[in-house]
Amino acid sequence: MVNKNVIRNLSDRELEKYIESNSRSVADAVQYAYEILQERGRTFTVSETEHIEALIAKKREDEKIVDEGWDKGLTEDVNAIELYTNTLIWILSVVFGVLFGGILQILNFIKIKNIKGAIITAFYSIIYISIQVVLINYIRQNYPDIIHDIFYVNFILSGIGATGLFFIRQQLFPRDLQYRAKSYIIPIIASIAISIALFYLF
């Protein structure tokens, strides 16, 4: 959230930069700078006024939050921080395992400088994966009649683990954080490559 009093302390020259066409400031900051300049006696031509109002309108449209549910805070604002979405983390966790989704969530926490969240996610991922491996091995050794269904069991366990990651994110991410989706291409390619390598190794 932009504090108008902070912007009010800026010089006229600094405020002018807020209303330029290439301004990377958020809509509220541009609006406040425009209003403060008017308060200080700066007069705008009709053309300048239309330009500034169009700039503010465009920025508000760009900043519009596109998701209020699963990926709450997701926006199309080009100035917003780039993070991996909850949807991507969930998919990787369920399909490839909690480790893969956990790594993306750790990177997200590091990106927003939340070391506590990164550490908790790391510990959770390691502990959950360990428990999941033990359970799968136990089922294989003691219930040979359902070995052919082990894939579905593993899928369900991964889904439960993904839910845990989601809960951690919901509790530790800033509730007013707006972010744009970071590309999913590299994480998916890396997950496939590592999974194939692990399959042939073990």
Short mmCIF file of C-alpha atoms in Angstrom, two decimals:
data_model
loop_
_atom_site.label_atom_id
_atom_site.label_comp_id
_atom_site.label_asym_id
_atom_site.label_seq_id
_atom_site.Cartn_x
_atom_site.Cartn_y
_atom_site.Cartn_z
CA MET A 1 0.00 0.00 0.00
CA VAL A 2 1.31 3.45 -0.97
CA ASN A 3 1.56 6.07 1.78
CA LYS A 4 0.47 9.46 0.48
CA ASN A 5 2.35 11.29 3.23
CA VAL A 6 5.61 9.73 2.07
CA ILE A 7 4.98 10.91 -1.49
CA ARG A 8 4.03 14.34 -0.17
CA ASN A 9 7.59 14.76 1.13
CA LEU A 10 9.04 14.43 -2.37
CA SER A 11 10.13 17.42 -4.44
CA ASP A 12 8.12 18.63 -7.44
CA ARG A 13 10.80 17.24 -9.75
CA GLU A 14 10.54 13.82 -8.14
CA LEU A 15 6.76 13.92 -8.36
CA GLU A 16 6.92 14.77 -12.05
CA LYS A 17 8.71 11.45 -12.66
CA TYR A 18 5.69 9.61 -11.23
CA ILE A 19 3.40 10.94 -13.95
CA GLU A 20 5.70 10.34 -16.91
CA SER A 21 4.64 7.85 -19.60
CA ASN A 22 7.41 5.39 -18.65
CA SER A 23 6.63 5.58 -14.93
CA ARG A 24 6.90 2.17 -13.23
CA SER A 25 5.07 3.39 -10.12
CA VAL A 26 1.76 1.83 -9.10
CA ALA A 27 -1.53 3.57 -9.89
CA ASP A 28 -2.04 4.95 -6.38
CA ALA A 29 1.43 6.54 -6.38
CA VAL A 30 0.77 8.20 -9.74
CA GLN A 31 -2.63 9.41 -8.52
CA TYR A 32 -1.15 10.88 -5.32
CA ALA A 33 1.70 12.57 -7.19
CA TYR A 34 -0.81 14.12 -9.60
CA GLU A 35 -3.01 15.39 -6.76
CA ILE A 36 -0.09 16.76 -4.73
CA LEU A 37 1.31 18.63 -7.73
CA GLN A 38 -2.11 20.21 -8.23
CA GLU A 39 -2.20 21.18 -4.55
CA ARG A 40 1.18 22.89 -5.00
CA GLY A 41 -0.15 25.01 -7.84
CA ARG A 42 0.99 22.98 -10.83
CA THR A 43 -1.45 23.49 -13.68
CA PHE A 44 -2.05 20.80 -16.29
CA THR A 45 -3.27 21.27 -19.82
CA VAL A 46 -6.27 19.29 -21.05
CA SER A 47 -3.90 17.04 -22.99
CA GLU A 48 -1.69 16.42 -19.94
CA THR A 49 -4.72 15.70 -17.74
CA GLU A 50 -6.09 13.18 -20.23
CA HIS A 51 -2.68 11.54 -20.50
CA ILE A 52 -2.27 11.20 -16.73
CA GLU A 53 -5.81 9.91 -16.21
CA ALA A 54 -5.30 7.36 -18.99
CA LEU A 55 -2.00 6.31 -17.39
CA ILE A 56 -3.66 5.82 -14.00
CA ALA A 57 -6.54 3.88 -15.56
CA LYS A 58 -4.17 1.59 -17.44
CA LYS A 59 -2.11 0.92 -14.33
CA ARG A 60 -5.23 0.11 -12.31
CA GLU A 61 -6.29 -2.34 -15.00
CA ASP A 62 -2.81 -3.93 -15.05
CA GLU A 63 -2.82 -4.19 -11.26
CA LYS A 64 -6.19 -5.88 -11.15
CA ILE A 65 -5.98 -9.11 -9.18
CA VAL A 66 -6.90 -11.98 -11.47
CA ASP A 67 -7.33 -14.64 -8.80
CA GLU A 68 -8.91 -14.42 -5.35
CA GLY A 69 -9.04 -18.14 -4.65
CA TRP A 70 -6.40 -20.82 -4.97
CA ASP A 71 -3.78 -18.34 -6.16
CA LYS A 72 -4.95 -15.36 -4.14
CA GLY A 73 -2.96 -12.24 -4.96
CA LEU A 74 -2.09 -13.30 -8.52
CA THR A 75 -2.08 -10.25 -10.78
CA GLU A 76 -1.11 -9.20 -14.28
CA ASP A 77 0.79 -6.16 -13.02
CA VAL A 78 4.18 -6.19 -14.77
CA ASN A 79 5.73 -4.46 -11.77
CA ALA A 80 4.66 -7.16 -9.30
CA ILE A 81 7.18 -9.64 -7.96
CA GLU A 82 7.45 -12.94 -9.87
CA LEU A 83 6.60 -16.08 -7.89
CA TYR A 84 5.62 -19.66 -8.62
CA THR A 85 1.87 -20.11 -8.28
CA ASN A 86 0.12 -22.35 -5.78
CA THR A 87 -1.38 -24.24 -8.71
CA LEU A 88 2.05 -25.09 -10.12
CA ILE A 89 3.37 -26.09 -6.69
CA TRP A 90 0.32 -28.31 -6.14
CA ILE A 91 0.64 -30.03 -9.55
CA LEU A 92 4.36 -30.73 -9.16
CA SER A 93 3.83 -32.00 -5.60
CA VAL A 94 1.08 -34.42 -6.64
CA VAL A 95 2.59 -35.63 -9.92
CA PHE A 96 6.29 -35.72 -9.06
CA GLY A 97 6.36 -35.60 -5.26
CA VAL A 98 6.34 -33.11 -2.40
CA LEU A 99 10.08 -32.49 -2.83
CA PHE A 100 9.55 -30.78 -6.19
CA GLY A 101 6.70 -28.56 -5.01
CA GLY A 102 8.56 -27.86 -1.78
CA ILE A 103 11.60 -26.56 -3.66
CA LEU A 104 9.47 -24.05 -5.58
CA GLN A 105 7.79 -22.91 -2.37
CA ILE A 106 11.18 -22.49 -0.69
CA LEU A 107 12.33 -20.35 -3.64
CA ASN A 108 9.18 -18.24 -3.27
CA PHE A 109 9.83 -17.64 0.43
CA ILE A 110 13.46 -16.74 -0.27
CA LYS A 111 12.33 -14.32 -3.00
CA ILE A 112 10.16 -12.40 -0.51
CA LYS A 113 12.91 -12.67 2.15
CA ASN A 114 10.86 -14.90 4.45
CA ILE A 115 13.58 -17.24 5.76
CA LYS A 116 11.27 -18.68 8.41
CA GLY A 117 8.84 -19.85 5.75
CA ALA A 118 11.68 -21.34 3.68
CA ILE A 119 13.06 -23.28 6.66
CA ILE A 120 9.65 -24.59 7.75
CA THR A 121 8.86 -25.67 4.18
CA ALA A 122 12.24 -27.43 3.89
CA PHE A 123 11.80 -29.33 7.16
CA TYR A 124 8.22 -30.24 6.31
CA SER A 125 9.17 -31.51 2.83
CA ILE A 126 12.03 -33.66 4.13
CA ILE A 127 9.99 -35.14 6.99
CA TYR A 128 6.93 -35.79 4.84
CA ILE A 129 8.95 -37.43 2.05
CA SER A 130 10.66 -39.67 4.61
CA ILE A 131 7.31 -40.73 6.07
CA GLN A 132 5.87 -41.32 2.59
CA VAL A 133 8.81 -43.56 1.57
CA VAL A 134 8.50 -45.57 4.79
CA LEU A 135 4.75 -46.04 4.27
CA ILE A 136 5.15 -47.10 0.64
CA ASN A 137 7.86 -49.63 1.55
CA TYR A 138 5.74 -50.95 4.43
CA ILE A 139 2.78 -51.47 2.12
CA ARG A 140 4.95 -53.24 -0.47
CA GLN A 141 6.38 -55.61 2.11
CA ASN A 142 3.22 -56.36 4.07
CA TYR A 143 0.39 -56.05 1.55
CA PRO A 144 1.65 -57.65 -1.68
CA ASP A 145 -1.93 -58.02 -2.93
CA ILE A 146 -2.26 -54.25 -3.43
CA ILE A 147 1.18 -53.63 -4.95
CA HIS A 148 -0.46 -53.08 -8.34
CA ASP A 149 -2.37 -50.17 -6.75
CA ILE A 150 0.73 -48.63 -5.16
CA PHE A 151 0.74 -45.84 -7.75
CA TYR A 152 -2.66 -44.62 -6.57
CA VAL A 153 -1.61 -44.86 -2.92
CA ASN A 154 1.49 -42.80 -3.68
CA PHE A 155 -0.66 -40.31 -5.61
CA ILE A 156 -3.01 -39.88 -2.64
CA LEU A 157 -0.09 -39.44 -0.21
CA SER A 158 1.46 -36.83 -2.48
CA GLY A 159 -1.86 -35.00 -2.57
CA ILE A 160 -1.96 -34.92 1.23
CA GLY A 161 1.60 -33.61 1.26
CA ALA A 162 0.72 -30.92 -1.26
CA THR A 163 -2.11 -29.82 1.03
CA GLY A 164 0.42 -29.37 3.83
CA LEU A 165 2.55 -27.12 1.61
CA PHE A 166 -0.52 -25.08 0.76
CA PHE A 167 -1.35 -24.68 4.47
CA ILE A 168 2.19 -23.45 5.24
CA ARG A 169 2.00 -20.92 2.42
CA GLN A 170 -1.39 -19.67 3.57
CA GLN A 171 -0.12 -19.15 7.10
CA LEU A 172 3.23 -17.51 6.35
CA PHE A 173 2.76 -15.53 3.13
CA PRO A 174 1.80 -11.84 3.46
CA ARG A 175 -1.97 -11.68 2.97
CA ASP A 176 -1.82 -8.51 0.87
CA LEU A 177 1.01 -9.69 -1.37
CA GLN A 178 0.33 -9.32 -5.08
CA TYR A 179 2.51 -11.25 -7.50
CA ARG A 180 2.63 -12.38 -11.10
CA ALA A 181 3.14 -15.94 -12.21
CA LYS A 182 6.69 -17.06 -12.85
CA SER A 183 7.22 -19.32 -15.86
CA TYR A 184 6.41 -22.99 -15.25
CA ILE A 185 8.51 -24.33 -18.14
CA ILE A 186 11.86 -24.80 -16.36
CA PRO A 187 10.37 -26.38 -13.19
CA ILE A 188 8.34 -28.88 -15.22
CA ILE A 189 11.26 -29.83 -17.50
CA ALA A 190 13.57 -30.17 -14.48
CA SER A 191 11.00 -32.29 -12.60
CA ILE A 192 10.56 -34.64 -15.56
CA ALA A 193 14.32 -34.98 -16.09
CA ILE A 194 15.06 -35.64 -12.41
CA SER A 195 12.17 -38.12 -12.11
CA ILE A 196 13.41 -40.08 -15.12
CA ALA A 197 16.95 -40.11 -13.72
CA LEU A 198 15.72 -41.32 -10.31
CA PHE A 199 13.59 -44.01 -11.97
CA TYR A 200 16.57 -45.51 -13.79
CA LEU A 201 18.86 -45.18 -10.76
CA PHE A 202 16.51 -46.82 -8.23
#
